[in-house]
Amino acid sequence: METLDNMLVSTWSNVHSSVPPSYVQPIENRPGKVISSSCKAIPVIDFGAHDHDDIAKQIFKASEEYGFFQVINHGVPTDLIDEAMNIFKEFHGMPPKEKVNECSRDPNGRCKLYTSSANYKSDAIQSWKDTLTHPCPPYGENMDYWPHKPSKYREVVGKYTIELRKLGLKILEVLSEGLGLTPSYFNEGLSENPALLVHHYPPCPDPSLTLGAAKHRDPSIITILLQQENVLGLQVHKDGEWIEVEPIPNAFVVNIGLLLQIISNGRLIGAEHRVVTNSSTSRTSVAYFIYPSSESIIEPSKDLVNENNAPIYKSMTFGEFNINFFNKGPKIESELQS
Ligand code: OGA
Ligand code: NI
């Protein structure tokens, strides 16, 4: 049987001069025409500016129109960002068996390394990436299952995820106000189970045939993504076009997830996005997914629906949503309509 260390794209991609057939996307999904970020870009928001109302307005507008924006001056120290990014790159650069070993401590399997997607066996076409994922409890507790190598992983990533939780709650506060919900609406159950996904996209011999991640919406409340500098990859789908998300040093890309689309009764967009590969360099990106506790009810907020604004989505627990999402993938959307 093929073992995970042998299946990782980073293990074999440098000795292949062509793309294996199981990674070749059908023609309609291949990366085609793209709008360069110098022509059209997702909004960039200065979170450190003084006018709170103006920042709030910009964030809300971007979340309604694009479901995506970037934040700069967000308060997360840049040396911590650099240190964390270096450790994530170092992790994916370790020997394959070591990576697998470092992700094998968790008896519940929530801290794990996988290749392509969490659902490898049922993927029709494989994605050109490897991913390390683990929960990141709000106060930095329970880090024993996280990788112990690189040796500073737990110390640095512990600090990083605490900072991202603070930033995430600030952004959610602004979005709650914009929606007309209490500012602390997302502070408890709905943001209780964040997770980190550390993606590694090795160079690909023919980027015109493959995707690092196929078109999807995130199954999160919001996602806060750190992109490696100088390497393009992420693209957002808007009005039938693909727009590149320019990597801005020390900025975070924030996107609305499908759960917040449901809670806002469709007002905020869980925008579709994908990742393309390139032939010259590898790319590392780090997604912080804000997830609810599994008992949390996911439904259009009772504070937002009334006789003029009927709920367009069904109510289910996050646990039920997850089972649906795992089984149906992108087809989950028809399942969610009320
Ligand atoms: C994700 C995702 C984008 C990237 O983790 O869901 O879309 O650039 N990542 O890796
Ligand atoms: Ni995503």
Tab-separated table of C-alpha atoms and ligand atoms in Angstrom:
chain	number	residue	atom	x	y	z
A	1	MET	CA	0.000	0.000	0.000
A	2	GLU	CA	1.149	3.501	-0.717
A	3	THR	CA	2.161	5.262	2.457
A	4	LEU	CA	1.459	8.920	3.122
A	5	ASP	CA	5.138	9.895	3.092
A	6	ASN	CA	5.370	8.554	-0.483
A	7	MET	CA	2.097	10.127	-1.589
A	8	LEU	CA	2.970	13.710	-0.566
A	9	VAL	CA	3.308	15.867	-3.676
A	10	SER	CA	6.511	17.335	-2.250
A	11	THR	CA	8.034	13.821	-2.077
A	12	TRP	CA	7.734	12.958	-5.769
A	13	SER	CA	7.061	16.160	-7.714
A	14	ASN	CA	10.731	17.055	-8.237
A	15	VAL	CA	11.456	13.760	-9.963
A	16	HIS	CA	8.460	13.954	-12.341
A	17	SER	CA	8.843	15.911	-15.541
A	18	SER	CA	5.126	15.722	-16.344
A	19	VAL	CA	1.843	15.891	-14.448
A	20	PRO	CA	0.427	12.455	-13.463
A	21	PRO	CA	-3.029	11.885	-15.069
A	22	SER	CA	-4.885	11.907	-11.728
A	23	TYR	CA	-3.781	15.546	-11.273
A	24	VAL	CA	-4.908	16.775	-14.711
A	25	GLN	CA	-8.010	18.964	-14.377
A	26	PRO	CA	-10.849	18.698	-16.897
A	27	ILE	CA	-10.526	21.445	-19.517
A	28	GLU	CA	-13.331	23.590	-18.062
A	29	ASN	CA	-11.593	23.781	-14.660
A	30	ARG	CA	-8.080	24.530	-15.880
A	31	PRO	CA	-6.579	27.908	-15.083
A	32	GLY	CA	-7.422	30.034	-18.100
A	33	LYS	CA	-7.802	33.759	-18.419
A	34	VAL	CA	-7.159	35.679	-15.209
A	35	ILE	CA	-7.545	39.348	-14.331
A	36	SER	CA	-4.215	40.592	-13.038
A	37	SER	CA	-4.256	42.237	-9.614
A	38	SER	CA	-2.806	45.349	-11.205
A	39	CYS	CA	-6.047	45.775	-13.196
A	40	LYS	CA	-8.675	44.794	-10.658
A	41	ALA	CA	-8.034	43.898	-7.051
A	42	ILE	CA	-9.866	42.936	-3.916
A	43	PRO	CA	-10.078	45.863	-1.466
A	44	VAL	CA	-7.096	46.558	0.825
A	45	ILE	CA	-8.172	47.961	4.191
A	46	ASP	CA	-5.954	49.868	6.622
A	47	PHE	CA	-7.075	48.435	9.955
A	48	GLY	CA	-4.850	50.851	11.866
A	49	ALA	CA	-6.504	53.994	10.483
A	50	HIS	CA	-8.204	56.306	12.978
A	51	ASP	CA	-11.705	56.558	11.594
A	52	HIS	CA	-13.398	53.464	13.029
A	53	ASP	CA	-16.675	54.082	11.194
A	54	ASP	CA	-14.892	54.373	7.887
A	55	ILE	CA	-12.939	51.123	8.452
A	56	ALA	CA	-16.166	49.358	9.433
A	57	LYS	CA	-17.906	50.620	6.296
A	58	GLN	CA	-15.067	49.475	4.044
A	59	ILE	CA	-14.939	46.010	5.604
A	60	PHE	CA	-18.674	45.539	5.338
A	61	LYS	CA	-18.823	46.725	1.739
A	62	ALA	CA	-15.965	44.416	0.731
A	63	SER	CA	-17.681	41.501	2.473
A	64	GLU	CA	-20.938	42.183	0.634
A	65	GLU	CA	-19.384	42.748	-2.785
A	66	TYR	CA	-16.397	40.411	-2.878
A	67	GLY	CA	-16.515	38.262	0.251
A	68	PHE	CA	-12.760	39.007	0.290
A	69	PHE	CA	-10.439	41.787	1.412
A	70	GLN	CA	-6.888	42.275	2.646
A	71	VAL	CA	-5.973	43.970	5.930
A	72	ILE	CA	-2.807	45.924	6.613
A	73	ASN	CA	-1.759	47.566	9.923
A	74	HIS	CA	-3.717	44.843	11.689
A	75	GLY	CA	-1.678	44.805	14.897
A	76	VAL	CA	-0.089	41.338	14.537
A	77	PRO	CA	3.686	41.933	15.007
A	78	THR	CA	5.600	41.530	11.747
A	79	ASP	CA	8.505	39.675	13.371
A	80	LEU	CA	6.045	37.077	14.673
A	81	ILE	CA	4.549	36.726	11.182
A	82	ASP	CA	8.020	36.239	9.677
A	83	GLU	CA	9.056	33.773	12.336
A	84	ALA	CA	5.860	31.753	11.929
A	85	MET	CA	6.114	31.711	8.112
A	86	ASN	CA	9.722	30.486	8.338
A	87	ILE	CA	8.719	27.671	10.679
A	88	PHE	CA	5.837	26.611	8.394
A	89	LYS	CA	8.224	26.501	5.431
A	90	GLU	CA	10.736	24.592	7.493
A	91	PHE	CA	8.074	22.048	8.491
A	92	HIS	CA	7.165	21.250	4.870
A	93	GLY	CA	10.876	21.091	4.022
A	94	MET	CA	11.547	18.280	6.518
A	95	PRO	CA	12.066	14.683	5.310
A	96	PRO	CA	8.693	13.060	4.429
A	97	LYS	CA	8.770	10.396	7.178
A	98	GLU	CA	9.594	13.004	9.790
A	99	LYS	CA	6.632	15.138	8.719
A	100	VAL	CA	4.322	12.141	8.984
A	101	ASN	CA	5.714	11.224	12.429
A	102	GLU	CA	5.293	14.742	13.736
A	103	CYS	CA	1.594	14.605	12.833
A	104	SER	CA	0.782	11.193	14.266
A	105	ARG	CA	0.300	11.958	17.960
A	106	ASP	CA	-3.360	12.945	18.009
A	107	PRO	CA	-5.607	9.925	18.834
A	108	ASN	CA	-8.592	11.887	17.456
A	109	GLY	CA	-6.820	12.530	14.169
A	110	ARG	CA	-7.536	16.255	14.220
A	111	CYS	CA	-3.863	17.132	14.022
A	112	LYS	CA	-2.816	15.581	10.749
A	113	LEU	CA	-0.878	15.805	7.546
A	114	TYR	CA	-2.666	15.065	4.283
A	115	THR	CA	-2.118	15.470	0.588
A	116	SER	CA	-4.482	16.854	-2.085
A	117	SER	CA	-7.469	17.393	0.229
A	118	ALA	CA	-8.753	16.014	3.524
A	119	ASN	CA	-10.908	13.754	1.370
A	120	TYR	CA	-8.180	12.281	-0.892
A	121	LYS	CA	-9.969	9.041	-1.777
A	122	SER	CA	-13.149	10.681	-2.991
A	123	ASP	CA	-11.447	13.512	-4.914
A	124	ALA	CA	-12.142	12.998	-8.602
A	125	ILE	CA	-8.974	14.922	-9.440
A	126	GLN	CA	-6.112	15.399	-7.000
A	127	SER	CA	-4.903	18.840	-5.937
A	128	TRP	CA	-1.233	19.792	-6.192
A	129	LYS	CA	-0.588	20.370	-2.485
A	130	ASP	CA	0.231	18.958	0.936
A	131	THR	CA	-1.401	20.309	4.087
A	132	LEU	CA	-0.692	20.194	7.797
A	133	THR	CA	-3.768	20.933	9.904
A	134	HIS	CA	-4.505	21.102	13.611
A	135	PRO	CA	-6.965	22.727	15.975
A	136	CYS	CA	-5.744	25.867	17.742
A	137	PRO	CA	-7.668	26.283	20.966
A	138	PRO	CA	-8.349	29.917	21.843
A	139	TYR	CA	-5.923	30.258	24.751
A	140	GLY	CA	-3.055	28.239	23.367
A	141	GLU	CA	-3.898	25.137	25.413
A	142	ASN	CA	-3.556	21.491	24.261
A	143	MET	CA	-0.562	21.909	22.012
A	144	ASP	CA	0.906	18.467	22.785
A	145	TYR	CA	-0.376	16.919	19.560
A	146	TRP	CA	1.111	19.670	17.407
A	147	PRO	CA	4.438	18.986	15.682
A	148	HIS	CA	7.396	19.075	18.083
A	149	LYS	CA	9.709	19.715	15.136
A	150	PRO	CA	10.821	22.286	14.038
A	151	SER	CA	11.754	22.717	17.689
A	152	LYS	CA	10.148	26.148	18.046
A	153	TYR	CA	6.922	25.134	16.289
A	154	ARG	CA	4.694	25.053	19.360
A	155	GLU	CA	6.103	28.194	20.940
A	156	VAL	CA	5.910	30.360	17.828
A	157	VAL	CA	2.690	28.963	16.363
A	158	GLY	CA	1.062	29.162	19.813
A	159	LYS	CA	1.785	32.908	19.881
A	160	TYR	CA	0.725	33.307	16.256
A	161	THR	CA	-2.677	31.665	16.733
A	162	ILE	CA	-3.399	33.744	19.855
A	163	GLU	CA	-2.758	36.899	17.813
A	164	LEU	CA	-4.946	35.637	14.988
A	165	ARG	CA	-7.772	34.924	17.389
A	166	LYS	CA	-7.620	38.537	18.596
A	167	LEU	CA	-7.617	39.843	15.034
A	168	GLY	CA	-10.429	37.480	14.028
A	169	LEU	CA	-12.652	38.630	16.874
A	170	LYS	CA	-12.011	42.290	16.009
A	171	ILE	CA	-13.032	41.663	12.404
A	172	LEU	CA	-16.113	39.715	13.499
A	173	GLU	CA	-17.076	42.555	15.839
A	174	VAL	CA	-17.020	44.979	12.932
A	175	LEU	CA	-19.040	42.612	10.744
A	176	SER	CA	-21.598	42.028	13.542
A	177	GLU	CA	-22.137	45.752	13.883
A	178	GLY	CA	-22.568	46.096	10.137
A	179	LEU	CA	-25.147	43.332	10.112
A	180	GLY	CA	-26.993	44.831	13.096
A	181	LEU	CA	-26.022	42.082	15.557
A	182	THR	CA	-24.552	42.612	19.022
A	183	PRO	CA	-20.765	43.179	18.742
A	184	SER	CA	-20.033	40.032	20.784
A	185	TYR	CA	-22.288	37.801	18.637
A	186	PHE	CA	-19.408	35.567	17.481
A	187	ASN	CA	-17.272	35.671	20.639
A	188	GLU	CA	-18.273	32.340	22.137
A	189	GLY	CA	-19.589	29.110	20.563
A	190	LEU	CA	-19.420	30.386	16.988
A	191	SER	CA	-15.659	31.011	17.178
A	192	GLU	CA	-14.747	28.336	19.694
A	193	ASN	CA	-12.914	25.796	17.518
A	194	PRO	CA	-10.421	27.551	15.248
A	195	ALA	CA	-8.041	25.447	13.160
A	196	LEU	CA	-4.870	26.118	11.211
A	197	LEU	CA	-4.229	24.772	7.706
A	198	VAL	CA	-0.625	25.079	6.586
A	199	HIS	CA	-0.559	24.513	2.826
A	200	HIS	CA	2.471	23.760	0.712
A	201	TYR	CA	2.234	23.927	-3.087
A	202	PRO	CA	5.401	22.504	-4.698
A	203	PRO	CA	6.483	23.712	-8.175
A	204	CYS	CA	4.492	21.982	-10.900
A	205	PRO	CA	5.910	20.973	-14.330
A	206	ASP	CA	2.757	22.174	-16.132
A	207	PRO	CA	0.658	24.730	-14.211
A	208	SER	CA	-1.785	25.016	-17.139
A	209	LEU	CA	-3.143	21.530	-16.310
A	210	THR	CA	-3.368	21.539	-12.521
A	211	LEU	CA	-4.790	23.346	-9.513
A	212	GLY	CA	-3.333	23.653	-6.024
A	213	ALA	CA	-6.897	23.873	-4.737
A	214	ALA	CA	-10.026	23.549	-6.864
A	215	LYS	CA	-12.807	26.158	-6.751
A	216	HIS	CA	-14.425	26.159	-3.303
A	217	ARG	CA	-16.017	28.193	-0.529
A	218	ASP	CA	-14.539	27.810	2.947
A	219	PRO	CA	-16.687	25.920	5.475
A	220	SER	CA	-15.753	28.533	8.121
A	221	ILE	CA	-17.198	31.677	9.699
A	222	ILE	CA	-14.258	33.643	8.315
A	223	THR	CA	-10.761	32.616	7.179
A	224	ILE	CA	-7.617	34.699	7.756
A	225	LEU	CA	-4.869	33.766	5.324
A	226	LEU	CA	-1.170	34.551	5.316
A	227	GLN	CA	0.395	34.255	1.861
A	228	GLN	CA	4.058	33.768	1.137
A	229	GLU	CA	5.556	36.927	-0.361
A	230	ASN	CA	6.314	37.209	-4.067
A	231	VAL	CA	4.420	34.120	-5.263
A	232	LEU	CA	0.993	34.407	-6.880
A	233	GLY	CA	-1.486	31.586	-6.456
A	234	LEU	CA	-4.807	32.573	-4.896
A	235	GLN	CA	-7.637	33.707	-7.184
A	236	VAL	CA	-11.141	34.912	-6.338
A	237	HIS	CA	-14.185	34.288	-8.528
A	238	LYS	CA	-16.253	37.419	-9.048
A	239	ASP	CA	-18.892	38.069	-11.717
A	240	GLY	CA	-17.654	35.167	-13.817
A	241	GLU	CA	-14.013	36.284	-13.747
A	242	TRP	CA	-10.959	35.123	-11.815
A	243	ILE	CA	-9.098	37.894	-9.986
A	244	GLU	CA	-5.583	37.394	-8.614
A	245	VAL	CA	-4.975	38.160	-4.962
A	246	GLU	CA	-1.681	40.014	-4.836
A	247	PRO	CA	0.565	38.945	-1.939
A	248	ILE	CA	1.207	42.124	0.074
A	249	PRO	CA	4.049	41.710	2.593
A	250	ASN	CA	2.697	41.293	6.153
A	251	ALA	CA	-0.939	41.654	5.091
A	252	PHE	CA	-3.658	39.113	5.786
A	253	VAL	CA	-6.267	38.037	3.265
A	254	VAL	CA	-9.648	37.724	4.946
A	255	ASN	CA	-12.573	35.903	3.418
A	256	ILE	CA	-16.146	35.285	4.440
A	257	GLY	CA	-16.917	31.588	4.861
A	258	LEU	CA	-20.062	29.712	3.969
A	259	LEU	CA	-21.179	29.692	7.625
A	260	LEU	CA	-21.250	33.483	7.809
A	261	GLN	CA	-23.057	33.579	4.466
A	262	ILE	CA	-25.760	31.426	6.114
A	263	ILE	CA	-25.838	33.393	9.394
A	264	SER	CA	-26.136	36.680	7.465
A	265	ASN	CA	-28.953	35.112	5.403
A	266	GLY	CA	-27.011	35.587	2.183
A	267	ARG	CA	-26.059	39.223	2.734
A	268	LEU	CA	-22.328	38.494	3.051
A	269	ILE	CA	-20.737	36.338	0.375
A	270	GLY	CA	-18.724	33.200	1.050
A	271	ALA	CA	-16.842	33.838	-2.179
A	272	GLU	CA	-15.506	31.077	-4.374
A	273	HIS	CA	-11.768	30.885	-4.783
A	274	ARG	CA	-9.043	28.541	-5.997
A	275	VAL	CA	-5.260	28.205	-6.040
A	276	VAL	CA	-3.136	27.855	-9.184
A	277	THR	CA	0.364	26.382	-9.259
A	278	ASN	CA	3.543	27.680	-10.859
A	279	SER	CA	6.577	25.987	-12.363
A	280	SER	CA	9.391	27.880	-10.694
A	281	THR	CA	8.894	28.117	-6.934
A	282	SER	CA	6.981	26.421	-4.175
A	283	ARG	CA	4.375	28.426	-2.282
A	284	THR	CA	3.390	28.220	1.379
A	285	SER	CA	0.173	29.731	2.713
A	286	VAL	CA	-1.381	29.514	6.148
A	287	ALA	CA	-5.134	29.625	6.664
A	288	TYR	CA	-6.657	30.279	10.089
A	289	PHE	CA	-10.229	28.987	9.917
A	290	ILE	CA	-12.669	30.293	12.516
A	291	TYR	CA	-14.959	27.344	13.271
A	292	PRO	CA	-17.837	26.992	15.748
A	293	SER	CA	-18.223	24.286	18.380
A	294	SER	CA	-19.966	21.255	16.897
A	295	GLU	CA	-23.186	21.883	18.878
A	296	SER	CA	-23.497	25.487	17.619
A	297	ILE	CA	-26.599	26.094	15.542
A	298	ILE	CA	-25.850	27.378	12.054
A	299	GLU	CA	-28.848	29.251	10.656
A	300	PRO	CA	-29.823	32.713	9.451
A	301	SER	CA	-29.633	34.805	12.617
A	302	LYS	CA	-33.050	35.195	14.290
A	303	ASP	CA	-32.127	38.859	14.703
A	304	LEU	CA	-31.956	39.311	10.942
A	305	VAL	CA	-34.978	37.430	9.627
A	306	ASN	CA	-38.570	38.656	9.711
A	307	GLU	CA	-41.664	38.592	7.468
A	308	ASN	CA	-39.883	40.737	4.870
A	309	ASN	CA	-36.660	38.793	5.027
A	310	ALA	CA	-37.463	35.091	5.242
A	311	PRO	CA	-34.625	32.675	6.053
A	312	ILE	CA	-33.176	31.250	2.836
A	313	TYR	CA	-31.146	28.539	4.598
A	314	LYS	CA	-32.060	25.607	6.816
A	315	SER	CA	-30.979	25.326	10.403
A	316	MET	CA	-28.468	22.651	11.407
A	317	THR	CA	-25.738	22.149	13.968
A	318	PHE	CA	-22.162	22.707	12.881
A	319	GLY	CA	-21.612	18.978	13.456
A	320	GLU	CA	-24.387	18.185	10.929
A	321	PHE	CA	-23.073	20.796	8.524
A	322	ASN	CA	-19.651	19.164	8.646
A	323	ILE	CA	-20.996	15.716	7.810
A	324	ASN	CA	-22.911	17.199	4.874
A	325	PHE	CA	-19.883	19.157	3.728
A	326	PHE	CA	-17.635	16.131	3.914
A	327	ASN	CA	-20.071	13.979	1.926
A	328	LYS	CA	-21.304	16.525	-0.601
A	329	GLY	CA	-18.395	18.934	-1.043
A	330	PRO	CA	-19.434	21.927	-3.144
A	331	LYS	CA	-22.820	20.317	-3.840
A	332	ILE	CA	-23.749	21.076	-0.241
A	333	GLU	CA	-25.296	24.372	-1.319
A	334	SER	CA	-28.516	22.895	-2.679
A	335	GLU	CA	-28.751	20.949	0.569
A	336	LEU	CA	-28.666	24.110	2.658
A	337	GLN	CA	-31.585	25.966	1.048
A	338	SER	CA	-34.707	26.122	3.178
B	1	OGA	C1	-8.046	27.445	1.966
B	1	OGA	C2	-7.572	28.277	0.835
B	1	OGA	C3	-5.800	29.551	-0.194
B	1	OGA	C4	-4.322	29.528	-0.365
B	1	OGA	O1	-7.233	27.052	2.820
B	1	OGA	O2	-9.258	27.181	2.014
B	1	OGA	O3	-8.377	28.650	0.037
B	1	OGA	O4	-3.817	30.488	-0.939
B	1	OGA	N1	-6.271	28.610	0.773
B	1	OGA	O5	-3.691	28.567	0.056
B	2	NI	NI	-10.313	28.400	0.836
